[in-house]
Amino acid sequence: MLALRLARGAHPLVLLRRLMVAAASAGVGFLLLCTLGYAASHPAQAAASVMRLLWCAVPLAAMVQLAVVVARADPASRPKPGLSSVGLGPFRLAMVAAASTAASCVVGSAIALLVFLYLRGDLGSPPVHGVLTQVLGAEARLPGAGVITLLGAAPVLAATSAAIALRPPANRPDTTPDAGRPPAEQPADPGTAQILPPVTTAPRGLPWGVALMAMGLALEAYAGHGVPPAPESLLPMPGRLGSGSPGVIGGWMLTAIGLIFAGPGLTHAAGRLLSAGRPSALRLLAGRVLQGEAQRIGRPLGVLCAVASGALATSELYGSASASAPGSPFGPLTGLGAALVMSCATATVLTAAVEMRSLRGTTTAALQRLGVTTRLLRHAVAARTAMLFLVLAPVTWLVAELAAMPLRS
Amino acid sequence: MVTPPDNDVLWARALHHSHNGSPALANVSVGVREGEILAVTGPRGSGKTTLLRCLAGQILPESGEVWFNSVPVHTMGPMDRERLRRDRFGWIDTEPHLVPELTAWENAALPLLLRGTPHRVAKAVAQEWLERLDVADCTRKRPAALLQAQRQRVSIARALACEPFVLFADEPSAILHRSDRAQVLRTLTAAARTHGITVVLATHDVEVAGLADRTIALLDGRRVGGGVVTGGTEGRAACSLSV
C-alpha cells in the first residue's frame, strides 16, 4: 500500500517511467502468451515452440533491465531522511521499490492477457482472422496453469532483480582508500552508500568484453562455416519454423554479452579522450564526469550497442530476403519483439542518464553557484553525447559486420 | 530611487523574500564596504543564507534592491547574473561540494578555466593557493580521498584562486573541528585582506564574527541592532605575517 501511496504523489515523469515498464511487461506477456497459443495449437511441433519460447528470453531480459533501472532511478527508492525517521530504512525501501515494480509489471501482464483474449475472441468478440489466427492459436484451449506461469514470469523476475539491485551493501570491512577516515566523516546514512562513488580507475570489464566478443565471433565463424546461404534456413527467427543453429546463436549471444561487458570500459575511454591533453573547463567537466559515471551509464549503453549491432547484422543478412514477401524470414511477431527490445534498451539508457543527472544535482547546484552557466552545462552534455557516439558507433558497426560476415555468401 | 553610497561596493535595500510562502527575509537593508570583512550572524533559520544568496544574485528577492558597483543586480537577467557570479563573485559553501570526478587542483582551477585562463596558468595559480592553504600534498588526489577539512580548504582555494571582487562564505567552518576551524578562517581572512577581497561571511559563531571588521545580526529574517564594528585586528595583524 505504501508503494501505491508513494506512487500517487510522484512526479509525472516518474509515473511515465513506471508506465514504460508496464508497457514493456505487457509486450513481453503478449509474446509469451502467443508462444503458449502456438504450442497449444501445434502440439506436433514442439521444437519450434521451444525455439519461440527461448527467443522470448531476449525481450524479457531487456524488460527486466529496464524495470531495474527505473526502480533505481525512482526517487521513492532512495533513502530519505523523512522516511528513515519513521523507520523506513534502505532495506524496507528496497522492498517498496520491488513491490512497485511488481505492481507495474502485473498491470502490464493483465493488459497483455486482456488483449490476447480479445484478439482470440474468448471475450465474446469476433476472433481476428488472417495471419494472426495461427499466431494466437485461436483453435486450441489455453492451459490455465501455463497462462499464469508465463504471465507471472515478468513481475517475479523484475521484482526480484529490483530487490537484489537495490539492497544496501552488507557491512564488510572497508577496503576503499577512505577507510582511514574517522567515523564521523563517513556518510551518516548507510543508504547513501548505494549511490555509487565515482569510479576513478578504468572499469575492468573491457578486456573481458573484448575476449568474449572475439570468442563469440570465432564460434560463430566456425559454426556458420559451410552453411548454405539460403536466407530462410540460416538462423531461425522467432515466429518461423526451422531447426536452430546453436553455434551461430551462441556466438551471437557471446558477442552481445561481450559488448555489454565492454560498455563501461568504452564509456570510460570516451571520457578519457574527451579530457585528454590540456582541456578547457568544458572538456574537463564533460570528460571527467563521463569517466566517473562510466559504470552507471556504460552497462545500458553496452546493451544498446549489442541490440543495435544485432539489428544491423540481421538487416544485413535478411534485408534482401524480407523484400520478397513469401520467403520472408520474419514472422509476424518478430517486429513486435524487435521493437520491444530496442525501445527497452533506449529507454534504459535514457533513464540511466536521468538518474545520473538527478544524482549529480548537488554538484550541479554547486557549480552554478560558482557561475558555471547553464549553457556550458548543456554544451558539456552535447560533447559527452557526441563523443560517446563517435566511440561506440564504429565499434557497433564493426561488430555487426564481423558477426554477419561468416553467414554471408 | 536612492543612489548607493560611494564607499559601499555591494548594497541592498529593503529586501523581502520567502521560500514558497515561508518568510525568510523581511525588510533587510545592508551595505558592504570595499575591502571589508562583514560578518552576518544569527541562529539557524534566521535568513543568513538567503541574504547571501540574494546579494550574490543567486536568487532574486521578491522586493527590494541589490546594487553591485552602482549596477542594479535585481534587474539583471539570469545570463548577466551568471556572468557576474563567474567574473566578480566567489562562493564558499558550508559543505565543500567539490566536483567528485576532478582532482584537487583541477577543482581549484575550475573557476579560472571557466573564465578562459590558459590551462598552464590556471594550474600554477591553483597549486599556489593550495600550498597557501596547506593542502599542497593532495593536489593530485580526488575529493573522495581527502579529509573533510582538506576538502573545505580546497573549496576555499577554489573560491580564492580567481581573486573575486566579493567573496561570499556561508558558514565555511561549521562542519570543521575547532582547531581546523580557527586556522581555516584565519587563512581565509588573511588572504582576503592581502588581496583586498571584500568578504561577506555568514556564521552563527561569535568567535568567528570576531575576525570580521563589522558584524550585522539577523533574527527571524530581520536585522537586529546596528552594524557593530568589531575591530578585527587579529586578522589584520596576521595577514602581513602568514600570507
XYZ file of C-alpha atoms in Angstrom:
652
model
C 0.000 0.000 0.000
C 2.857 2.314 0.831
C 4.254 1.760 -2.667
C 0.947 2.902 -4.145
C 0.723 5.917 -1.837
C 4.264 6.946 -2.763
C 3.430 6.455 -6.438
C 0.290 8.590 -6.149
C 2.247 11.670 -5.156
C 5.099 11.066 -7.593
C 6.248 13.354 -10.364
C 4.589 12.742 -13.778
C 7.977 11.788 -15.253
C 8.381 9.069 -12.631
C 4.892 7.785 -13.399
C 5.720 7.843 -17.108
C 8.744 5.633 -16.453
C 6.556 3.215 -14.493
C 4.138 3.258 -17.409
C 7.010 2.329 -19.734
C 7.759 -0.667 -17.525
C 4.085 -1.649 -17.618
C 4.018 -1.335 -21.421
C 7.202 -3.401 -21.777
C 5.784 -6.027 -19.441
C 2.571 -6.088 -21.498
C 4.602 -6.636 -24.664
C 6.602 -9.476 -23.123
C 3.430 -11.032 -21.691
C 1.757 -10.906 -25.087
C 4.750 -12.571 -26.765
C 4.781 -15.318 -24.113
C 1.032 -15.898 -24.497
C 1.424 -16.129 -28.265
C 4.093 -18.782 -27.709
C 1.681 -20.675 -25.496
C -1.117 -20.336 -28.020
C 1.140 -21.602 -30.791
C 2.320 -24.524 -28.679
C -1.260 -25.442 -27.733
C -2.449 -25.416 -31.320
C 0.631 -27.142 -32.786
C 1.361 -29.978 -30.359
C 3.371 -31.787 -33.034
C 5.931 -29.023 -33.485
C 7.432 -28.988 -30.036
C 10.904 -27.941 -31.227
C 9.562 -24.832 -32.933
C 7.578 -23.925 -29.826
C 10.644 -24.256 -27.617
C 12.580 -22.091 -30.086
C 9.882 -19.420 -29.837
C 9.912 -19.597 -26.054
C 13.698 -19.228 -25.983
C 13.541 -16.182 -28.229
C 11.138 -14.609 -25.731
C 14.013 -14.541 -23.210
C 15.616 -11.639 -25.101
C 12.695 -9.186 -24.715
C 12.178 -10.483 -21.172
C 15.795 -9.674 -20.274
C 15.514 -6.219 -21.835
C 12.296 -5.605 -19.886
C 13.842 -6.719 -16.589
C 16.824 -4.443 -17.159
C 14.507 -1.510 -17.830
C 12.495 -2.304 -14.687
C 15.635 -2.416 -12.537
C 16.976 0.868 -13.888
C 13.582 2.524 -13.452
C 13.352 1.237 -9.871
C 16.840 2.540 -9.136
C 16.099 5.935 -10.663
C 12.840 6.191 -8.741
C 13.139 8.978 -6.151
C 10.926 6.950 -3.812
C 13.518 4.163 -3.647
C 16.283 6.466 -2.456
C 16.864 6.781 1.283
C 15.225 9.917 2.561
C 15.538 11.486 5.995
C 11.770 11.841 6.213
C 11.149 8.147 5.653
C 14.100 6.877 7.648
C 12.923 8.882 10.660
C 9.700 6.867 10.633
C 11.687 3.623 10.400
C 11.782 3.066 6.643
C 15.443 2.356 6.097
C 17.207 1.244 2.934
C 16.130 -2.403 3.361
C 12.441 -1.608 3.567
C 12.759 0.900 0.743
C 14.253 -1.816 -1.488
C 11.188 -3.903 -0.683
C 8.923 -0.952 -1.500
C 10.725 -0.498 -4.826
C 10.337 -4.212 -5.590
C 6.641 -4.032 -4.740
C 6.043 -1.059 -7.003
C 7.994 -2.746 -9.822
C 5.895 -5.881 -9.385
C 2.717 -3.760 -9.423
C 3.630 -2.088 -12.741
C 4.517 -5.454 -14.271
C 1.293 -7.089 -13.063
C -0.716 -4.272 -14.629
C 1.183 -4.834 -17.883
C 0.618 -8.598 -17.770
C -3.107 -8.109 -17.128
C -3.362 -5.814 -20.141
C -1.498 -8.378 -22.246
C -3.913 -11.110 -21.165
C -6.963 -8.965 -21.936
C -5.674 -8.008 -25.395
C -4.702 -11.604 -26.158
C -8.092 -12.984 -25.126
C -9.888 -10.218 -27.012
C -7.981 -10.941 -30.222
C -8.658 -14.661 -29.867
C -12.357 -13.985 -29.454
C -12.580 -15.505 -25.981
C -14.227 -12.409 -24.535
C -17.292 -12.669 -26.775
C -15.790 -10.562 -29.545
C -15.375 -11.920 -33.062
C -11.925 -13.556 -33.393
C -9.359 -11.929 -35.628
C -8.769 -13.702 -38.930
C -5.831 -13.738 -41.242
C -2.217 -14.035 -40.324
C -2.852 -13.598 -36.603
C -5.027 -16.723 -36.308
C -2.045 -19.022 -36.481
C -0.026 -16.779 -34.184
C -2.689 -16.693 -31.499
C -3.536 -20.394 -31.757
C -7.191 -19.496 -31.690
C -8.476 -23.011 -32.241
C -6.910 -24.564 -29.134
C -7.847 -24.169 -25.457
C -5.266 -22.447 -23.317
C -3.996 -24.288 -20.226
C -4.705 -22.043 -17.236
C -1.601 -23.005 -15.295
C 0.574 -22.176 -18.315
C -1.009 -18.742 -18.664
C -0.399 -17.917 -15.010
C 3.182 -19.226 -15.068
C 4.115 -17.282 -18.188
C 2.391 -14.071 -17.110
C 3.934 -14.329 -13.665
C 7.455 -14.589 -15.091
C 7.845 -10.875 -15.866
C 6.617 -9.484 -12.490
C 8.518 -12.057 -10.417
C 11.791 -11.668 -12.316
C 11.577 -7.867 -12.398
C 10.691 -7.514 -8.715
C 13.401 -9.956 -7.617
C 16.030 -8.235 -9.725
C 14.968 -4.813 -8.412
C 15.156 -6.030 -4.809
C 18.612 -7.549 -5.390
C 19.926 -4.498 -7.235
C 18.663 -2.035 -4.622
C 19.508 -3.926 -1.450
C 22.020 -1.989 0.629
C 25.545 -3.420 0.647
C 26.445 -5.613 3.588
C 28.698 -4.225 6.308
C 32.012 -5.587 5.175
C 35.466 -4.397 6.199
C 36.134 -1.215 4.323
C 38.751 -1.619 1.625
C 38.285 1.735 -0.029
C 41.037 4.345 0.230
C 38.965 6.396 2.680
C 38.948 3.590 5.233
C 41.258 5.565 7.468
C 38.807 8.376 7.778
C 37.325 8.973 11.220
C 33.850 7.510 11.586
C 32.250 10.933 11.921
C 33.178 11.693 8.353
C 31.768 8.538 6.849
C 28.357 9.004 5.250
C 25.904 9.112 8.128
C 23.189 7.155 6.384
C 24.229 3.667 5.268
C 21.798 4.071 2.393
C 23.898 6.765 0.813
C 26.482 4.092 0.041
C 24.025 2.866 -2.536
C 24.837 5.932 -4.602
C 27.999 4.633 -6.218
C 31.068 6.779 -5.695
C 32.538 7.931 -8.981
C 34.941 5.387 -10.386
C 38.374 6.864 -10.556
C 40.074 3.912 -12.200
C 39.068 2.407 -15.505
C 36.385 -0.294 -15.270
C 37.948 -3.735 -15.558
C 35.360 -5.220 -17.916
C 36.934 -4.070 -21.174
C 39.447 -6.924 -21.693
C 36.823 -9.488 -20.715
C 34.356 -7.896 -23.072
C 36.814 -7.946 -25.959
C 37.734 -11.553 -25.197
C 34.072 -12.600 -25.101
C 33.372 -10.775 -28.352
C 36.316 -12.467 -30.033
C 35.178 -15.856 -28.721
C 31.637 -15.245 -29.907
C 32.739 -14.179 -33.365
C 35.113 -17.138 -33.642
C 32.443 -19.600 -32.542
C 30.009 -18.152 -34.989
C 32.516 -18.217 -37.828
C 33.264 -21.856 -37.020
C 29.601 -22.852 -36.724
C 28.477 -20.794 -39.681
C 31.201 -22.224 -41.919
C 29.753 -24.187 -44.774
C 26.145 -23.230 -44.142
C 24.408 -22.788 -47.457
C 23.427 -19.161 -47.839
C 19.684 -19.660 -48.018
C 18.268 -16.780 -46.023
C 15.297 -18.788 -44.791
C 17.265 -21.596 -43.216
C 20.155 -19.531 -41.919
C 19.002 -18.727 -38.469
C 15.514 -19.447 -37.202
C 13.951 -16.119 -36.438
C 11.199 -16.032 -33.864
C 7.866 -16.937 -35.300
C 9.373 -19.069 -38.052
C 9.802 -22.768 -38.258
C 13.176 -24.337 -38.746
C 15.933 -26.007 -36.893
C 18.199 -23.776 -34.870
C 21.901 -23.472 -35.345
C 23.064 -23.381 -31.729
C 26.611 -22.455 -32.692
C 25.558 -19.345 -34.555
C 23.059 -18.266 -31.907
C 25.570 -18.980 -29.139
C 28.193 -16.954 -30.986
C 25.840 -14.021 -31.352
C 24.904 -14.244 -27.691
C 28.572 -14.312 -26.603
C 29.307 -11.315 -28.816
C 26.368 -9.427 -27.318
C 27.467 -10.247 -23.758
C 30.999 -9.154 -24.656
C 29.682 -5.794 -25.893
C 27.712 -5.382 -22.656
C 30.852 -6.119 -20.627
C 32.896 -3.710 -22.720
C 30.325 -0.892 -22.392
C 31.685 0.745 -19.199
C 35.281 0.482 -20.440
C 34.401 2.068 -23.767
C 32.497 4.853 -21.989
C 35.488 5.459 -19.736
C 37.761 5.590 -22.780
C 35.432 8.119 -24.419
C 35.654 10.272 -21.299
C 39.425 9.998 -21.240
C 39.630 11.012 -24.904
C 37.356 13.970 -24.227
C 39.524 15.331 -21.415
C 42.873 14.473 -22.992
C 45.709 16.945 -23.274
C 45.197 20.354 -21.709
C 41.435 20.515 -21.509
C 39.318 23.642 -21.207
C 36.684 23.820 -18.471
C 34.069 22.416 -20.860
C 36.146 19.396 -21.923
C 37.370 18.822 -18.378
C 33.844 18.757 -16.930
C 32.388 16.725 -19.787
C 35.191 14.176 -19.930
C 35.774 13.592 -16.237
C 32.086 13.251 -15.489
C 31.818 10.683 -18.268
C 34.771 8.804 -16.776
C 33.235 8.955 -13.320
C 29.827 7.779 -14.430
C 31.164 5.101 -16.796
C 29.931 2.276 -14.586
C 26.408 3.600 -14.239
C 25.801 4.638 -17.827
C 28.186 2.204 -19.572
C 26.274 -1.014 -18.959
C 22.977 0.206 -20.502
C 24.988 1.731 -23.354
C 26.655 -1.636 -23.911
C 23.235 -3.277 -24.077
C 22.076 -0.656 -26.549
C 25.179 -1.273 -28.680
C 24.607 -5.029 -28.562
C 20.992 -4.568 -29.651
C 21.991 -2.143 -32.375
C 24.726 -4.397 -33.707
C 22.316 -7.343 -33.669
C 19.755 -5.315 -35.579
C 22.397 -4.177 -38.076
C 23.670 -7.702 -38.649
C 20.140 -9.072 -39.024
C 19.164 -6.428 -41.520
C 22.385 -7.118 -43.466
C 21.648 -10.813 -43.601
C 17.935 -10.786 -44.137
C 17.428 -7.370 -45.670
C 17.217 -8.770 -49.192
C 15.076 -11.716 -48.144
C 12.461 -9.631 -46.376
C 11.916 -7.643 -49.557
C 10.410 -10.704 -51.228
C 7.250 -11.241 -49.232
C 6.584 -15.001 -49.410
C 10.046 -16.121 -48.331
C 10.286 -13.630 -45.509
C 12.335 -14.936 -42.608
C 10.490 -12.659 -40.207
C 7.349 -13.963 -38.558
C 4.536 -11.613 -37.587
C 5.788 -11.362 -34.017
C 9.428 -10.628 -34.930
C 8.593 -6.967 -35.402
C 6.919 -6.731 -32.004
C 9.828 -8.468 -30.285
C 12.480 -6.383 -32.026
C 10.638 -3.135 -31.331
C 10.250 -4.155 -27.694
C 13.943 -4.936 -27.247
C 15.085 -1.757 -28.995
C 12.710 0.532 -27.135
C 13.581 -1.118 -23.814
C 17.311 -0.639 -24.461
C 16.823 3.001 -25.473
C 14.529 3.722 -22.536
C 17.079 2.127 -20.183
C 19.864 4.388 -21.436
C 17.651 7.467 -21.140
C 16.510 6.503 -17.634
C 20.115 5.898 -16.555
C 21.027 9.330 -17.922
C 18.155 10.921 -15.990
C 19.240 9.073 -12.834
C 22.799 10.287 -13.302
C 21.525 13.824 -13.676
C 19.436 13.686 -10.530
C 22.281 12.156 -8.507
C 24.598 14.926 -9.637
C 22.061 17.553 -8.592
C 24.070 18.870 -5.625
C 27.300 19.086 -7.640
C 25.484 20.866 -10.455
C 23.962 23.324 -7.988
C 27.420 23.983 -6.500
C 28.839 24.553 -9.993
C 26.048 27.005 -10.717
C 26.868 28.893 -7.536
C 30.407 29.180 -8.923
C 28.983 30.802 -12.022
C 29.003 27.854 -14.428
C 26.401 28.824 -16.986
C 23.543 26.557 -17.946
C 24.791 26.916 -21.496
C 28.159 25.419 -20.581
C 26.456 22.523 -18.803
C 24.328 21.878 -21.888
C 27.383 22.026 -24.112
C 29.082 19.527 -21.811
C 26.143 17.139 -22.229
C 26.283 17.617 -26.003
C 30.046 16.995 -26.034
C 29.578 13.814 -23.983
C 26.848 12.538 -26.296
C 28.864 13.308 -29.412
C 31.985 11.622 -28.003
C 30.033 8.527 -26.975
C 28.532 8.325 -30.448
C 31.954 8.722 -32.075
C 33.420 5.924 -29.955
C 30.505 3.499 -29.792
C 29.047 3.760 -33.299
C 32.169 2.427 -35.108
C 32.518 -0.396 -32.571
C 28.877 -1.367 -33.026
C 29.183 -1.256 -36.784
C 32.391 -3.303 -36.751
C 30.890 -5.984 -34.515
C 27.786 -6.152 -36.702
C 29.878 -6.516 -39.859
C 32.063 -9.187 -38.308
C 29.021 -11.055 -36.990
C 27.311 -11.004 -40.372
C 30.436 -11.861 -42.392
C 30.621 -15.638 -41.880
C 26.939 -16.092 -42.701
C 27.041 -14.081 -45.870
C 27.508 -15.829 -49.170
C 15.441 55.817 -6.022
C 18.307 56.447 -3.645
C 21.764 56.187 -5.124
C 24.050 53.931 -3.136
C 26.777 55.484 -1.007
C 30.118 55.716 -2.772
C 32.097 53.558 -0.408
C 29.612 50.658 -0.473
C 30.623 48.158 -3.135
C 27.587 45.969 -2.512
C 24.389 47.405 -1.243
C 20.910 46.041 -0.588
C 17.791 47.895 0.441
C 14.520 46.628 1.921
C 14.934 43.016 0.842
C 11.882 40.786 1.183
C 11.979 37.145 0.281
C 10.087 33.970 1.063
C 10.646 30.352 0.080
C 7.325 29.184 -1.361
C 5.478 31.313 1.156
C 7.659 30.652 4.218
C 9.087 34.052 5.090
C 12.880 34.213 5.016
C 13.825 37.882 4.800
C 11.736 40.855 5.879
C 12.898 44.376 5.136
C 16.636 43.774 5.391
C 18.992 46.528 4.270
C 22.736 46.129 4.270
C 25.783 47.831 2.797
C 29.173 46.207 2.290
C 32.207 48.477 2.006
C 35.063 47.769 -0.328
C 37.746 45.520 1.159
C 35.968 44.916 4.454
C 35.040 41.638 6.072
C 31.398 41.727 7.078
C 30.045 39.015 9.338
C 26.353 38.173 9.175
C 25.425 36.445 12.412
C 22.281 34.816 13.664
C 20.991 31.379 14.667
C 19.979 28.728 12.144
C 16.953 29.733 10.123
C 17.477 33.440 10.636
C 17.892 34.117 6.908
C 21.679 34.378 6.616
C 21.978 32.061 3.621
C 19.030 33.688 1.878
C 20.569 37.131 2.390
C 23.891 35.942 0.957
C 22.199 34.302 -1.998
C 20.230 37.486 -2.700
C 23.389 39.578 -2.519
C 25.274 37.155 -4.785
C 22.500 37.243 -7.362
C 21.710 33.553 -6.996
C 18.095 34.311 -6.177
C 16.057 37.381 -6.934
C 14.401 38.957 -3.900
C 10.626 39.331 -4.080
C 11.016 43.026 -3.442
C 13.915 45.302 -2.679
C 17.072 46.265 -4.496
C 20.595 44.872 -4.740
C 23.329 47.034 -6.217
C 26.879 45.990 -7.041
C 29.353 48.744 -8.033
C 26.415 51.018 -8.950
C 24.911 48.326 -11.185
C 21.457 47.033 -10.230
C 21.647 43.248 -9.738
C 17.908 42.824 -9.082
C 17.003 43.875 -12.627
C 19.609 41.716 -14.405
C 18.607 38.718 -16.488
C 19.748 35.229 -15.492
C 22.569 35.231 -18.065
C 24.010 38.503 -16.791
C 23.784 37.340 -13.200
C 25.593 34.116 -14.092
C 28.340 36.129 -15.763
C 28.551 38.443 -12.756
C 28.909 35.439 -10.427
C 31.573 33.908 -12.629
C 33.633 37.057 -13.129
C 33.217 39.016 -9.916
C 31.937 36.821 -7.083
C 33.275 33.827 -5.220
C 31.227 31.437 -3.107
C 32.174 29.044 -0.315
C 29.519 26.634 0.880
C 29.055 25.031 4.269
C 29.764 21.661 2.652
C 32.746 21.623 0.283
C 30.678 20.473 -2.750
C 33.707 19.726 -4.905
C 33.262 18.045 -8.269
C 33.944 14.407 -7.278
C 35.498 13.444 -10.601
C 38.135 16.170 -10.649
C 41.371 16.160 -8.680
C 42.012 18.807 -6.017
C 43.997 21.120 -8.284
C 41.504 20.735 -11.116
C 38.727 21.667 -8.712
C 40.646 24.723 -7.546
C 41.491 25.735 -11.120
C 37.940 25.283 -12.401
C 36.772 28.923 -11.948
C 39.911 30.144 -13.714
C 39.381 27.717 -16.590
C 35.769 28.894 -16.778
C 36.987 32.433 -17.251
C 39.145 31.284 -20.140
C 42.525 31.376 -18.350
C 45.101 29.213 -20.162
C 45.498 25.736 -18.702
C 49.116 26.196 -17.585
C 48.450 29.492 -15.790
C 45.319 28.132 -14.112
C 47.224 25.104 -12.855
C 50.059 27.220 -11.452
C 47.692 29.613 -9.669
C 45.587 26.766 -8.256
C 48.659 24.981 -6.933
C 49.943 28.163 -5.357
C 46.665 28.648 -3.494
C 46.559 25.018 -2.415
C 50.063 25.464 -0.995
C 48.982 28.538 0.926
C 46.103 26.608 2.418
C 48.387 23.724 3.479
C 46.921 21.161 1.110
C 49.753 21.110 -1.416
C 50.360 17.401 -0.775
C 46.945 16.397 -2.060
C 46.767 18.308 -5.320
C 46.545 15.096 -7.331
C 44.007 13.373 -5.082
C 40.300 13.290 -5.721
C 37.834 14.664 -3.148
C 36.834 11.144 -2.048
C 40.404 10.508 -0.842
C 40.620 13.725 1.188
C 39.608 14.504 4.751
C 36.680 16.828 5.257
C 38.958 19.639 6.471
C 41.177 19.209 3.414
C 38.167 19.285 1.140
C 36.963 22.517 2.685
C 40.437 24.007 2.191
C 40.331 23.015 -1.474
C 36.932 24.633 -1.738
C 38.330 27.827 -0.196
C 41.281 27.694 -2.600
C 38.801 27.322 -5.435
C 36.976 30.457 -4.311
C 40.162 32.487 -3.776
C 42.113 31.323 -6.843
C 40.210 33.585 -9.201
C 40.593 36.529 -6.780
C 36.964 37.557 -6.815
C 35.822 41.075 -6.090
C 33.429 39.892 -3.401
C 33.663 36.537 -1.644
C 30.573 35.050 -0.019
C 31.229 32.428 2.631
C 28.179 30.643 4.014
C 29.267 29.161 7.358
C 32.522 27.855 5.860
C 33.759 26.411 9.151
C 30.559 24.912 10.552
C 31.482 21.327 9.677
C 35.080 21.506 10.894
C 36.595 20.729 14.273
C 37.656 23.689 16.366
C 41.379 23.516 15.615
C 40.767 23.334 11.851
C 38.076 25.973 12.114
C 40.323 28.664 13.568
C 43.123 28.016 11.115
C 40.919 27.871 8.045
C 39.157 31.090 8.950
C 42.384 32.869 9.772
C 43.865 31.868 6.413
C 40.693 32.949 4.652
C 40.503 36.365 6.277
C 44.241 36.984 5.960
C 44.217 36.107 2.276
C 41.199 38.326 1.726
C 42.913 41.262 3.404
C 46.176 40.928 1.486
C 44.344 40.735 -1.837
C 41.763 43.369 -0.957
C 38.877 40.945 -1.393
C 35.590 42.005 0.158
C 34.155 39.149 2.242
C 30.592 38.573 3.395
C 30.768 35.832 5.999
C 27.672 34.154 7.402
C 28.201 32.487 10.768
C 26.378 31.617 13.956
C 29.638 31.550 15.912
C 30.526 34.652 17.909
C 34.238 33.762 17.838
C 34.204 33.674 14.054
C 32.489 37.032 13.949
C 35.436 38.371 15.951
C 37.642 38.029 12.851
C 35.434 40.421 10.895
C 35.603 44.209 10.648
C 31.916 44.669 11.174
C 29.032 42.459 12.235
C 25.360 42.601 11.459
C 22.870 40.333 13.211
C 19.765 38.711 11.757
C 16.923 37.175 13.726
C 13.843 35.613 12.133
C 14.663 37.296 8.833
C 15.012 40.811 10.304
C 18.042 42.869 11.229
C 18.515 43.369 14.915
C 20.776 46.068 16.323
C 23.022 48.259 14.179
C 26.201 47.269 12.404
C 28.730 46.570 15.141
C 32.343 47.376 14.390
C 34.359 44.534 15.852
C 37.840 45.699 15.000
C 39.171 42.501 13.533
C 42.713 43.447 14.489
C 43.653 39.801 14.823
C 43.184 39.119 11.133
C 44.894 42.329 10.073
C 47.947 41.579 12.159
C 48.174 38.048 10.839
C 47.948 38.976 7.209
C 51.328 40.553 6.911
C 52.982 37.633 8.620
C 51.332 34.489 7.355
C 50.476 35.299 3.750
